[in-house]
Short mmCIF file of C-alpha atoms in Angstrom, two decimals:
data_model
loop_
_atom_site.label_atom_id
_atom_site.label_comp_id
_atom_site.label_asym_id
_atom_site.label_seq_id
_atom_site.Cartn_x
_atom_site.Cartn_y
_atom_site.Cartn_z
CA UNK A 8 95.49 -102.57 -78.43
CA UNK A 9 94.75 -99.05 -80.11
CA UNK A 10 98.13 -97.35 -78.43
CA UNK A 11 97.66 -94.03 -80.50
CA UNK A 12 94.69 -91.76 -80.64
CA UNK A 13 92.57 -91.20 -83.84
CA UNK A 14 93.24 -87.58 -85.10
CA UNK A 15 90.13 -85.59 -86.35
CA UNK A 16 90.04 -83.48 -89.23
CA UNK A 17 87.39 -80.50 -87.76
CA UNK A 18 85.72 -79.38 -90.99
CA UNK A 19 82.36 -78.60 -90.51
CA UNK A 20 80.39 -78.80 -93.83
CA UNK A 21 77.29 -79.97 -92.59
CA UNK A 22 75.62 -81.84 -89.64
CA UNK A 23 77.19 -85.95 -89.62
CA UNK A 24 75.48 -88.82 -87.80
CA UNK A 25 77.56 -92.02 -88.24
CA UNK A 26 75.22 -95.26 -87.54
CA UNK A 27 76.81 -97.92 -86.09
CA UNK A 28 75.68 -101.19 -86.65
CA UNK A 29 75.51 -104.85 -86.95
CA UNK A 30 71.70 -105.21 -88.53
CA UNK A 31 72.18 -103.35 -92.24
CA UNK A 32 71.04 -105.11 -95.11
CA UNK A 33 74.07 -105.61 -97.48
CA UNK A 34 74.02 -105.60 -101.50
CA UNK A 35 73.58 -109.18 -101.77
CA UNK A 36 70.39 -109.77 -99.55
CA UNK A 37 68.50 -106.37 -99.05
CA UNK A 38 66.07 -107.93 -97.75
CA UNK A 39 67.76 -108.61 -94.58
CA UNK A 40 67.05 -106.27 -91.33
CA UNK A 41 65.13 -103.57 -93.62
CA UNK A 42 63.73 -102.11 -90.82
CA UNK A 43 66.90 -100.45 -89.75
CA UNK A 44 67.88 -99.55 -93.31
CA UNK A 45 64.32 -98.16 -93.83
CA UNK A 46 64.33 -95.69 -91.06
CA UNK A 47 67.98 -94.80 -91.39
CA UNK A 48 66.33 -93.78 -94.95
CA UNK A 49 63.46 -91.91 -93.30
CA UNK A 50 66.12 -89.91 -91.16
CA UNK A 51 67.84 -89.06 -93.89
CA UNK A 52 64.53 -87.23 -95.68
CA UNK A 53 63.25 -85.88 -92.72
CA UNK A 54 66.33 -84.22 -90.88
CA UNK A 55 67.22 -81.39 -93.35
CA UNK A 56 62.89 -80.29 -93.19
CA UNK A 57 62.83 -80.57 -89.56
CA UNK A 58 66.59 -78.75 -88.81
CA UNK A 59 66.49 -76.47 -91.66
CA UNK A 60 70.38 -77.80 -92.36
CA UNK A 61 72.25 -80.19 -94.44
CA UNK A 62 73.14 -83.53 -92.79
CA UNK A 63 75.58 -86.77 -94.03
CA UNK A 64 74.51 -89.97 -92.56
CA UNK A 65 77.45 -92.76 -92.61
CA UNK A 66 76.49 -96.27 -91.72
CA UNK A 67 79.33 -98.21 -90.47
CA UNK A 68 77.85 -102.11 -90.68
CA UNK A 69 79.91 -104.76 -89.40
CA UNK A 70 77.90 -108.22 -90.30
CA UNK A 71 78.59 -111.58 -89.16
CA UNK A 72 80.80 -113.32 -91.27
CA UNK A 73 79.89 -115.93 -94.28
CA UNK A 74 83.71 -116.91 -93.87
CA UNK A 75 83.89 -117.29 -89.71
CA UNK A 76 85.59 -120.47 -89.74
CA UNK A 77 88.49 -119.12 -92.57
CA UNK A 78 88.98 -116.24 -89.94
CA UNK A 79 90.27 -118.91 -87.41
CA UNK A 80 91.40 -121.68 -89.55
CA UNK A 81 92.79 -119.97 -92.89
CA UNK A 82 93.49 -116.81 -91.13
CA UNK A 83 91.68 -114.88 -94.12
CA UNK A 84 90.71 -111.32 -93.92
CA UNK A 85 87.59 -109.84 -93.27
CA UNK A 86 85.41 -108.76 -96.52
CA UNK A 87 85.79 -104.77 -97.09
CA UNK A 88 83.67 -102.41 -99.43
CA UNK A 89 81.81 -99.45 -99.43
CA UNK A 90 78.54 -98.70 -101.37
CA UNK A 91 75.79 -96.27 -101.79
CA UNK A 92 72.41 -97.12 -100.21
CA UNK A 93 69.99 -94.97 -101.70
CA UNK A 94 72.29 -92.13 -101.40
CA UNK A 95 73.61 -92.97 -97.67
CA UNK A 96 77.13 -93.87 -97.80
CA UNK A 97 77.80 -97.50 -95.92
CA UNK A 98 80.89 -98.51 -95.28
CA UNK A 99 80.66 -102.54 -95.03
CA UNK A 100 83.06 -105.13 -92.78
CA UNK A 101 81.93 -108.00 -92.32
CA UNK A 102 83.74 -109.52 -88.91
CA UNK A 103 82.67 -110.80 -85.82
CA UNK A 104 82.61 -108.11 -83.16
CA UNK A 105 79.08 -107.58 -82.83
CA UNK A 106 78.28 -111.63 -82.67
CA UNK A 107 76.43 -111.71 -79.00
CA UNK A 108 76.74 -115.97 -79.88
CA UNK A 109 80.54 -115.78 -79.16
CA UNK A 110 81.42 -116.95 -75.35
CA UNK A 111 84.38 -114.46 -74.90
CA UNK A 112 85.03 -110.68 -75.42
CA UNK A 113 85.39 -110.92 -78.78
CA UNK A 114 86.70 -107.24 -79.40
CA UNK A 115 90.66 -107.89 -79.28
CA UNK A 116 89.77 -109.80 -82.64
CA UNK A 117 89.78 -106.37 -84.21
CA UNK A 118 90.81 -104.13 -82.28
CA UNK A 119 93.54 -102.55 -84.30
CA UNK A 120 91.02 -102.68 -87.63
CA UNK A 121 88.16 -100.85 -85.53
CA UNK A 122 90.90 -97.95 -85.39
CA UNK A 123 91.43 -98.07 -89.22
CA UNK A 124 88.18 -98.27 -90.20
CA UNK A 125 87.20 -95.29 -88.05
CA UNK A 126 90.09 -93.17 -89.33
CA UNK A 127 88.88 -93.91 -92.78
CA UNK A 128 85.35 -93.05 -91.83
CA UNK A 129 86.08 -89.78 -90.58
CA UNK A 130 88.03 -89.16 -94.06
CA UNK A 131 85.17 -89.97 -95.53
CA UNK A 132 82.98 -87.82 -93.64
CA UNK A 133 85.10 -84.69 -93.78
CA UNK A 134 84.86 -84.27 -90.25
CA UNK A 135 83.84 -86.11 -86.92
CA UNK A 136 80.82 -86.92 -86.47
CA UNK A 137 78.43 -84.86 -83.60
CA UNK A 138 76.52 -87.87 -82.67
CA UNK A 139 76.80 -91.57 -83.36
CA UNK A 140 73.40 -93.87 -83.64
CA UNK A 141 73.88 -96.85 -81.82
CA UNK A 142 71.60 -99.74 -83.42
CA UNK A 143 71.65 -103.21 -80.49
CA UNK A 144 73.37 -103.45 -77.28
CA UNK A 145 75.66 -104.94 -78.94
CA UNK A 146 76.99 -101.95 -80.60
CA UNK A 147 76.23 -99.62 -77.87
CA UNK A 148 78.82 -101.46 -76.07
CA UNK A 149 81.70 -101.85 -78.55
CA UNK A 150 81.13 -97.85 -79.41
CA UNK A 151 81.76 -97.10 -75.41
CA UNK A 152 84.66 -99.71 -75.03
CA UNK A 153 86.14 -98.29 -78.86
CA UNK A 154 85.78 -94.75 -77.47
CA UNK A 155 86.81 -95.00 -74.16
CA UNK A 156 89.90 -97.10 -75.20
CA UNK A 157 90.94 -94.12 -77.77
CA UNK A 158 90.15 -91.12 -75.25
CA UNK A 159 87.77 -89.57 -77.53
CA UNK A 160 84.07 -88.88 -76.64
CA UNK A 161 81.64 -88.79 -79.45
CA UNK A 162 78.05 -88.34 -77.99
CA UNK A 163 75.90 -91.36 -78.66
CA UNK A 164 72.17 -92.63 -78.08
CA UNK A 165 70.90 -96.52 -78.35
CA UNK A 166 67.88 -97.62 -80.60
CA UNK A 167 67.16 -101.09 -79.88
CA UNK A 168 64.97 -103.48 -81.84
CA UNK A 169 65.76 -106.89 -80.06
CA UNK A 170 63.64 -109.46 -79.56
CA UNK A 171 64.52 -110.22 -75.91
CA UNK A 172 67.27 -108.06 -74.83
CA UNK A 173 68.70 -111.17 -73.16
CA UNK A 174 69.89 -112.30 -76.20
CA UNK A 175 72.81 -109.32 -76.22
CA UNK A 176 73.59 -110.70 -72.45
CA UNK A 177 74.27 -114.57 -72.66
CA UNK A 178 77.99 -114.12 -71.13
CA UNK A 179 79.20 -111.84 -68.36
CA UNK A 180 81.77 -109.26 -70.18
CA UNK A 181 78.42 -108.20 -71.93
CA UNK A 182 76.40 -108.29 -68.92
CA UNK A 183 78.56 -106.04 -66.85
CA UNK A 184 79.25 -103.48 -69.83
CA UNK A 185 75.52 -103.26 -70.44
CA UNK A 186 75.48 -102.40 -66.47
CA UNK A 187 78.05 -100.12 -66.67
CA UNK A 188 76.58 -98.47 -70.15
CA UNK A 189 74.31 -95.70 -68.86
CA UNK A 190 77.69 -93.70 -67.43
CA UNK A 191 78.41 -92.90 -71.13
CA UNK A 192 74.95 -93.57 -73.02
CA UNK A 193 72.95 -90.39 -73.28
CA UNK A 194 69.43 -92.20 -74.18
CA UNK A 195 67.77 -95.19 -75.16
CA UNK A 196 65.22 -95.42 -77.92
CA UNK A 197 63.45 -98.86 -77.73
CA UNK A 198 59.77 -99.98 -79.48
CA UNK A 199 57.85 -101.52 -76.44
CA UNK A 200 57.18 -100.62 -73.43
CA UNK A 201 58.49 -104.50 -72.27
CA UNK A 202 61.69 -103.10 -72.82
CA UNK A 203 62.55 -100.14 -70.74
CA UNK A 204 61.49 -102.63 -68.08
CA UNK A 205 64.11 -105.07 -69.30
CA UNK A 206 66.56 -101.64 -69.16
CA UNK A 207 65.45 -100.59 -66.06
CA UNK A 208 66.30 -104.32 -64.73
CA UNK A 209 69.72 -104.07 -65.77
CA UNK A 210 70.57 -100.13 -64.30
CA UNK A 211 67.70 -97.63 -63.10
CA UNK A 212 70.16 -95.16 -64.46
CA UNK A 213 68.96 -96.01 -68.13
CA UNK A 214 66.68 -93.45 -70.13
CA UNK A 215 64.93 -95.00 -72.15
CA UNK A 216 62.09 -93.39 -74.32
CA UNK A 217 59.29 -95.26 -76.24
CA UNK A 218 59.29 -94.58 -80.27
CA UNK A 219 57.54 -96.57 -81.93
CA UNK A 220 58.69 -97.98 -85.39
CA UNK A 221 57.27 -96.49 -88.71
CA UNK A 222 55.90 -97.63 -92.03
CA UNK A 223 57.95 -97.55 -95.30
CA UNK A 224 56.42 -94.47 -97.07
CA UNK A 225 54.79 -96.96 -99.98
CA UNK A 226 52.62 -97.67 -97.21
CA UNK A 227 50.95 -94.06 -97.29
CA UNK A 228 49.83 -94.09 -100.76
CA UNK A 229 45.99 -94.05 -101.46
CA UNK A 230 44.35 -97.41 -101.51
CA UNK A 231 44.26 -98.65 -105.84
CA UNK A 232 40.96 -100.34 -105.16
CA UNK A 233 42.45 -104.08 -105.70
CA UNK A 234 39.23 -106.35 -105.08
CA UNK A 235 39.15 -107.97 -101.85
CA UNK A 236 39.49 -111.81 -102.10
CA UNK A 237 38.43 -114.57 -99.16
CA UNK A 238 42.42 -113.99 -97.60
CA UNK A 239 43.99 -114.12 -94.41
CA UNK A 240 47.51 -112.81 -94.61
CA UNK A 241 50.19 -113.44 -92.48
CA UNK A 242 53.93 -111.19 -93.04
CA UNK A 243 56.68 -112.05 -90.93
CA UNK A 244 59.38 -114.23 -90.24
CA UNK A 245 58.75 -117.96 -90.56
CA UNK A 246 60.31 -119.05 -86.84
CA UNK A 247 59.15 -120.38 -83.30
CA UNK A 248 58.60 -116.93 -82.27
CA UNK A 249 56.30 -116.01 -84.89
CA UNK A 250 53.49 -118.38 -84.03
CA UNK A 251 52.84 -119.93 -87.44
CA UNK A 252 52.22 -123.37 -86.71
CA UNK A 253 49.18 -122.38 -84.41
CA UNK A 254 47.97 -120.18 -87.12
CA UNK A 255 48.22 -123.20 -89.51
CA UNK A 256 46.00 -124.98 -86.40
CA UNK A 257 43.68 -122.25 -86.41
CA UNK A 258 43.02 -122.02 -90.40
CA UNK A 259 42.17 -125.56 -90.19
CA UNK A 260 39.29 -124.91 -88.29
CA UNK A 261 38.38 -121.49 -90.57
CA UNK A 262 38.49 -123.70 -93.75
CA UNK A 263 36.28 -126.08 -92.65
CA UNK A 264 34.04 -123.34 -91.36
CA UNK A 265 34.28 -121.29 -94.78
CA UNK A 266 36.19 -123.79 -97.65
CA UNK A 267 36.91 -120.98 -99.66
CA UNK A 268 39.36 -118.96 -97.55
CA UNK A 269 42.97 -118.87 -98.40
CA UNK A 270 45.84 -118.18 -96.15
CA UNK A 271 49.03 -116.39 -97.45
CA UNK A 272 52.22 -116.64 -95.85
CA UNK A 273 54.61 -113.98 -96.79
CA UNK A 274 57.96 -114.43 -95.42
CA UNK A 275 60.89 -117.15 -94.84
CA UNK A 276 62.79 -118.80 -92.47
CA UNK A 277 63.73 -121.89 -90.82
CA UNK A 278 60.80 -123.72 -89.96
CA UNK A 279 59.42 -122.88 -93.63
CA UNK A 280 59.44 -127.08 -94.76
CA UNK A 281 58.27 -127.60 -91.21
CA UNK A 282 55.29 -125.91 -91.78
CA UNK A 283 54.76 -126.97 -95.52
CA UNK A 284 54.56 -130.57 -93.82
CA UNK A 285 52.32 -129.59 -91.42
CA UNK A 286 49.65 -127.83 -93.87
CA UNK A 287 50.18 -131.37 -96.08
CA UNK A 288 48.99 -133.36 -92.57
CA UNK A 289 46.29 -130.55 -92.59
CA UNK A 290 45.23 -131.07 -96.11
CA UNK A 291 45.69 -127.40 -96.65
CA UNK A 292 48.10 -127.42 -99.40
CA UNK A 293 45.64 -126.20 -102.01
CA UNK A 294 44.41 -123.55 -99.69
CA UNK A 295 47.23 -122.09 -97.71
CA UNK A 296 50.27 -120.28 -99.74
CA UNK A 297 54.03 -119.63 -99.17
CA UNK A 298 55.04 -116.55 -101.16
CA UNK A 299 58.24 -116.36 -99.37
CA UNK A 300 59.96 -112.63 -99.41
CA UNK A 301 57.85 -110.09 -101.28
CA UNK A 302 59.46 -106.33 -101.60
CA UNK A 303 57.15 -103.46 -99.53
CA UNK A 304 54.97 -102.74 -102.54
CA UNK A 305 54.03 -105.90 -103.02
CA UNK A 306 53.35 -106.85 -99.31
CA UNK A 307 51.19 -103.53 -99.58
CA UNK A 308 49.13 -104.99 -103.14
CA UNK A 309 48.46 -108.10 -101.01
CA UNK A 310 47.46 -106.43 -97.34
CA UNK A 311 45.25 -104.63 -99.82
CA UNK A 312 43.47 -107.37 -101.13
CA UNK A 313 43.43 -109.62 -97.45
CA UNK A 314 40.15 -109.63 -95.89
CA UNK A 315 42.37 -109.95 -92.16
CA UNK A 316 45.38 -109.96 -91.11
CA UNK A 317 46.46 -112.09 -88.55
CA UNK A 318 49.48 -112.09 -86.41
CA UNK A 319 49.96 -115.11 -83.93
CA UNK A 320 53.44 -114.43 -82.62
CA UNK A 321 54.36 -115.65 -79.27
CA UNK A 322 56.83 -112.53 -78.40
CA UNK A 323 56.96 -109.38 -80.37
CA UNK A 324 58.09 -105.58 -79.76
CA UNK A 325 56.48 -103.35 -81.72
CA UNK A 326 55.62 -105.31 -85.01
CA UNK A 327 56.31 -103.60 -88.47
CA UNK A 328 53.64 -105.93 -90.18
CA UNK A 329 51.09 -105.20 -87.69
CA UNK A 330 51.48 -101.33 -88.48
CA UNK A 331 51.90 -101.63 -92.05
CA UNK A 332 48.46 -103.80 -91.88
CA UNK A 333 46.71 -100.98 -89.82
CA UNK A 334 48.09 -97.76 -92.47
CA UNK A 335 46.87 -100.38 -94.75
CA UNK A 336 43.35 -100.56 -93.53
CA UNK A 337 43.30 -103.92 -92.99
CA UNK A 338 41.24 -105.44 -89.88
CA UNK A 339 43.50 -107.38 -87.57
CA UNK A 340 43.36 -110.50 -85.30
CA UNK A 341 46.50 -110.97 -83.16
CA UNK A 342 47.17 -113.17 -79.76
CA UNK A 343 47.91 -111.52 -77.08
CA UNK A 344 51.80 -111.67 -76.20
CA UNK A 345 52.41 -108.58 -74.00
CA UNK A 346 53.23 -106.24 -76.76
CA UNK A 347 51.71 -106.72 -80.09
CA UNK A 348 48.64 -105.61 -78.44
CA UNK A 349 49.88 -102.61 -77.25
CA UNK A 350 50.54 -101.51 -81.15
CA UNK A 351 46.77 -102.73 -82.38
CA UNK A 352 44.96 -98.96 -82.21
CA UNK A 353 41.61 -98.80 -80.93
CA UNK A 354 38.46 -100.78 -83.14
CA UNK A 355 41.65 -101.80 -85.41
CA UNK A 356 40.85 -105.46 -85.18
CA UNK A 357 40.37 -108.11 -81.83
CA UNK A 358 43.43 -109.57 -79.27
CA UNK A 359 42.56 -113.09 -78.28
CA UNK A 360 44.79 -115.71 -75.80
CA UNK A 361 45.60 -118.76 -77.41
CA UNK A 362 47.07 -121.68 -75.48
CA UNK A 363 48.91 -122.76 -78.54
CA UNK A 364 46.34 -125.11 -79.71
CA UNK A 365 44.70 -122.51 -82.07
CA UNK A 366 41.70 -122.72 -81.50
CA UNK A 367 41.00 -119.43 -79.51
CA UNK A 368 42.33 -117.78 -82.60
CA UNK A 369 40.35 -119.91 -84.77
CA UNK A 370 37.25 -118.56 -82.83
CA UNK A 371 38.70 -114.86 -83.46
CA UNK A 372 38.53 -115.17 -86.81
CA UNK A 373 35.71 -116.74 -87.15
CA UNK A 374 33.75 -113.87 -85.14
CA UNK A 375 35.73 -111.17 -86.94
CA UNK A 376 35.04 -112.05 -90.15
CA UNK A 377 30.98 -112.65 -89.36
CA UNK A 378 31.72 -109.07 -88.43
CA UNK A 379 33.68 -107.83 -91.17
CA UNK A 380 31.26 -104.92 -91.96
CA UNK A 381 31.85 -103.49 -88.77
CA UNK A 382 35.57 -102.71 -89.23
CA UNK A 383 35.60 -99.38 -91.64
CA UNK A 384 38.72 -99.21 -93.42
CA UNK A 385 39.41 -95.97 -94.20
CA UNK A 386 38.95 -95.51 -90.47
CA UNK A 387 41.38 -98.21 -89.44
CA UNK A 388 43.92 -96.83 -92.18
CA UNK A 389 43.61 -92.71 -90.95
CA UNK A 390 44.18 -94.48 -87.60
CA UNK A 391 47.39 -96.00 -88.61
CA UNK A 392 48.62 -93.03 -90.57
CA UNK A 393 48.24 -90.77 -87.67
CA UNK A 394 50.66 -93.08 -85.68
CA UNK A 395 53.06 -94.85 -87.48
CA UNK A 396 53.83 -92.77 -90.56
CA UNK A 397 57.38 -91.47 -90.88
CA UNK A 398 57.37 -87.93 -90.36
CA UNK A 399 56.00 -88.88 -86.84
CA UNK A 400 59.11 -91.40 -85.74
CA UNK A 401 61.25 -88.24 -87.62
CA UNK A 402 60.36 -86.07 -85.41
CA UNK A 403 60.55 -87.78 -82.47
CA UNK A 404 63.97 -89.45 -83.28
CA UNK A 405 64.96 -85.76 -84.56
CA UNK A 406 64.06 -84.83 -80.48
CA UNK A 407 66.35 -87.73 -79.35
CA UNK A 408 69.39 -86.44 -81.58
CA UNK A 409 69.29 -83.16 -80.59
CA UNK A 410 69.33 -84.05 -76.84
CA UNK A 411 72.07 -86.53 -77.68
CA UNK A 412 74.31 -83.84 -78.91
CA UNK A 413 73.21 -80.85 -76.61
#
C-alpha cells in the first residue's frame, strides 16, 4: 500500500501528456503494437501546429514479462530502462500489472513500484502532467485505482484498440472497475462503432467517441509507379481471427481460375506452419508467399505493386491494413465481419459473406478482378487520404485532449 502521497514539482515549461500503457513496442521488437507507437508519434508532430505551444509526451509502458515465472519463483526484479523513441521519452517496466490473463487483482504486485516509478516520471517531466492518455481498459483501470489510492486527480481519457473488449473483463475485480470507470474517466476514444456498444453495455454513463485510426505518414507519399504484378496481398497478423486459412481456401479456387496469380502473406504469428501445411495440401507452395514482418515502407512498395488486397478476418475494429491499402490505391475485397466494412470507403473495393469455406470470397475475387478496370486508383487513394491521413486523427484526438483537460 502507497501510505504517502506523491509530491509534484509545479513547473510549467510546456504542455505534458504522459501515455500510459501496456501495448508500446520496446527496443528489441519494434515491430510489436506499432499502431500505438505510430500515433503517439503523429501526436507528437501534430500538437505544437494545431495548439500553437510546446508539448512533452512521456510514455510510461509496462509490458508483460519475458521473466514471469522468476518473478514468483526466483523472486527477481522487474527489467527497468528508459530510451528515446524517435524523440518521445519512454520510460520501460516490464511487470505484470496490466496482464488481463491473471485470475486475481494483480495490482498489490507493485503497488509500492507504481509510486516510484511515477515520482521518477514526474522528475523527468519537470512537472505533472495535465492529462494522462490511457491506451486499454486495462490501463484505464490501474490509472483510476493508482490515482484514487494516492489522492491525486490527474485528468485522463481512454483510447482503446481491443479486439473484443471482453478480453480486459475475464474476472470480476476488472469487471466491476470497468463499471465503476466512467465516475473518473472523462472520454473514451475507440475505432468501431461495435465498441461504444460494448461500452455502453457495461455503463450508459460512458462517452465514447468514434476516431478512426490513421496511416503511418510513408503511406501519403506519391505512388513511384512500381509495375503491377498478378498479386493478391494479404497484411496482418497470422491468427484465427485473421481469416487466413479461408483465404488460402479461396486462392485455391483463383489459381485454378487464373494459374498465374500469386498470393503474399505479410505478417506472423502462431498459426504461420499451420498454414504453410495447408498451402502444401493445396499445392500452392510455389504460388502463395510468406514474407513474414516487412517495415511500413516496404508493406507500402508491395500494396503498390498488388493487383487486390484482400482481408478475410473474422472480427476486426477498424483495420490499419485495410486503410493503408485504400491511401494506397489499392482495390479491396474483404468479408463482411461487422466492422471491417464499415472502414472500406465507397467504390473502394466489394464486402462479400463467407461461411468459412472460401468460396464466396473466391467468387469476389474472381468478379473483382474481371473488373479491375473499373476501380480507378488515384480515386480510391484521394479517398483514403481524405480519411485516414494523420493530420485528420490529430485533430480530432487534439479535440479529445483539450476536453479531457478543460
Amino acid at each position: 500500500m502507497i501510505n504517502k502521497r506523491i509530491k509534484f514539482n509545479q513547473i510549467r515549461s510546456s504542455r505534458k501528456i504522459l501515455i500510459f500503457t501496456g501495448w508500446y513496442p520496446t527496443p528489441e521488437r519494434p515491430l510489436d503494437f506499432s499502431f500505438v507507437s505510430q500515433q503517439v508519434k503523429i501526436m507528437k508532430d501534430a500538437l505544437p501546429k494545431l495548439s500553437g505551444e510546446h508539448w512533452e509526451l512521456i510514455v510510461w509502458h509496462e509490458g508483460l514479462p519475458l521473466d514471469f515465472p522468476n518473478r514468483f519463483v526466483r523472486k527477481i526484479s522487474p527489467k527497468n530502462f528508459d530510451w528515446i523513441d524517435e524523440g518521445i521519452k519512454v520510460r520501460y517496466r516490464q511487470s505484470t500489472i496490466l496482464s488481463h490473463r491473471l485470475p486475481f487483482n494483480q495490482t498489490f504486485l507493485v503497488k509500492n513500484n507504481l509510486g516510484k516509478t511515477y515520482n521518477e516520471i514526474i522528475d523527468f517531466f519537470g512537472g505533472e502532467p495535465d492529462v494522462v492518455w490511457t491506451v486499454t481498459l486495462s490501463s484505464a483501470i490501474l490509472w483510476d485505482w493508482f490515482q484514487k489510492q494516492n489522492d491525486f486527480n490527474v485528468p485522463f481519457f481512454l483510447q482503446e484498440h481491443s479486439v473484443p473488449l471482453s478480453m480486459h473483463l475475464k474476472h470480476k475485480y476488472k469487471r466491476r472497475a470497468a463499471v465503476q470507470l466512467p465516475n473518473s474517466l472523462k472520454e473514451v476514444v475507440v475505432v468501431a462503432e461495435r465498441q461504444v456498444e460494448e461500452f455502453k453495455a457495461l455503463s450508459a454513463n460512458y462517452n465514447c467517441k468514434v476516431i478512426w485510426n490513421a496511416v503511418d505518414p510513408i503511406f501519403l507519399n506519391n505512388p513511384t509507379n512500381i509495375p503491377r504484378k498478378k498479386t493478391l496481398l494479404f497484411v496482418g497478423r497470422l491468427s484465427k481471427q485473421k481469416g487466413v486459412e479461408r483465404l488460402l481456401k479461396a486462392f485455391s479456387i483463383v489459381h485454378r481460375y487464373d494459374p498465374e496469380m500469386n498470393l503474399k502473406l505479410i505478417g506472423n504469428g502462431e498459426l504461420e506452419i499451420k498454414l504453410k501445411n495447408l498451402a502444401h495440401d493445396l499445392k500452392l507452395e510455389d504460388s502463395v508467399h510468406f514474407l513474414g514482418s516487412k517495415q511500413p515502407e516496404e508493406i507500402a512498395n508491395f500494396l503498390e505493386e498488388a493487383n487486390l488486397f484482400i482481408l478475410p478476418s473474422l472480427y476486426e475494429n477498424c483495420p490499419v491494413a485495410l486503410l493503408e491499402a485504400q491511401v494506397k490505391g489499392v482495390p479491396c475485397v474483404i468479408v463482411k465481419n461487422g466492422a471491417s466494412e464499415k472502414v472500406l470507403l465507397p467504390d473502394n473495393g466489394i464486402v462479400v459473406e463467407d461461411d468459412g469455406s472460401g468460396d464466396q470470397l473466391a467468387i469476389g475475387i474472381i468478379d473483382t478482378l474481371e473488373r479491375i478496370d473499373e476501380f480507378e486508383r488515384e480515386t480510391i487513394r484521394s479517398k483514403g487520404v481524405n480519411a485516414f491521413a494523420p493530420e485528420i486523427f490529430a485533430a480530432k484526438m487534439y479535440e479529445v485532449i483539450l476536453e479531457t483537460i478543460n
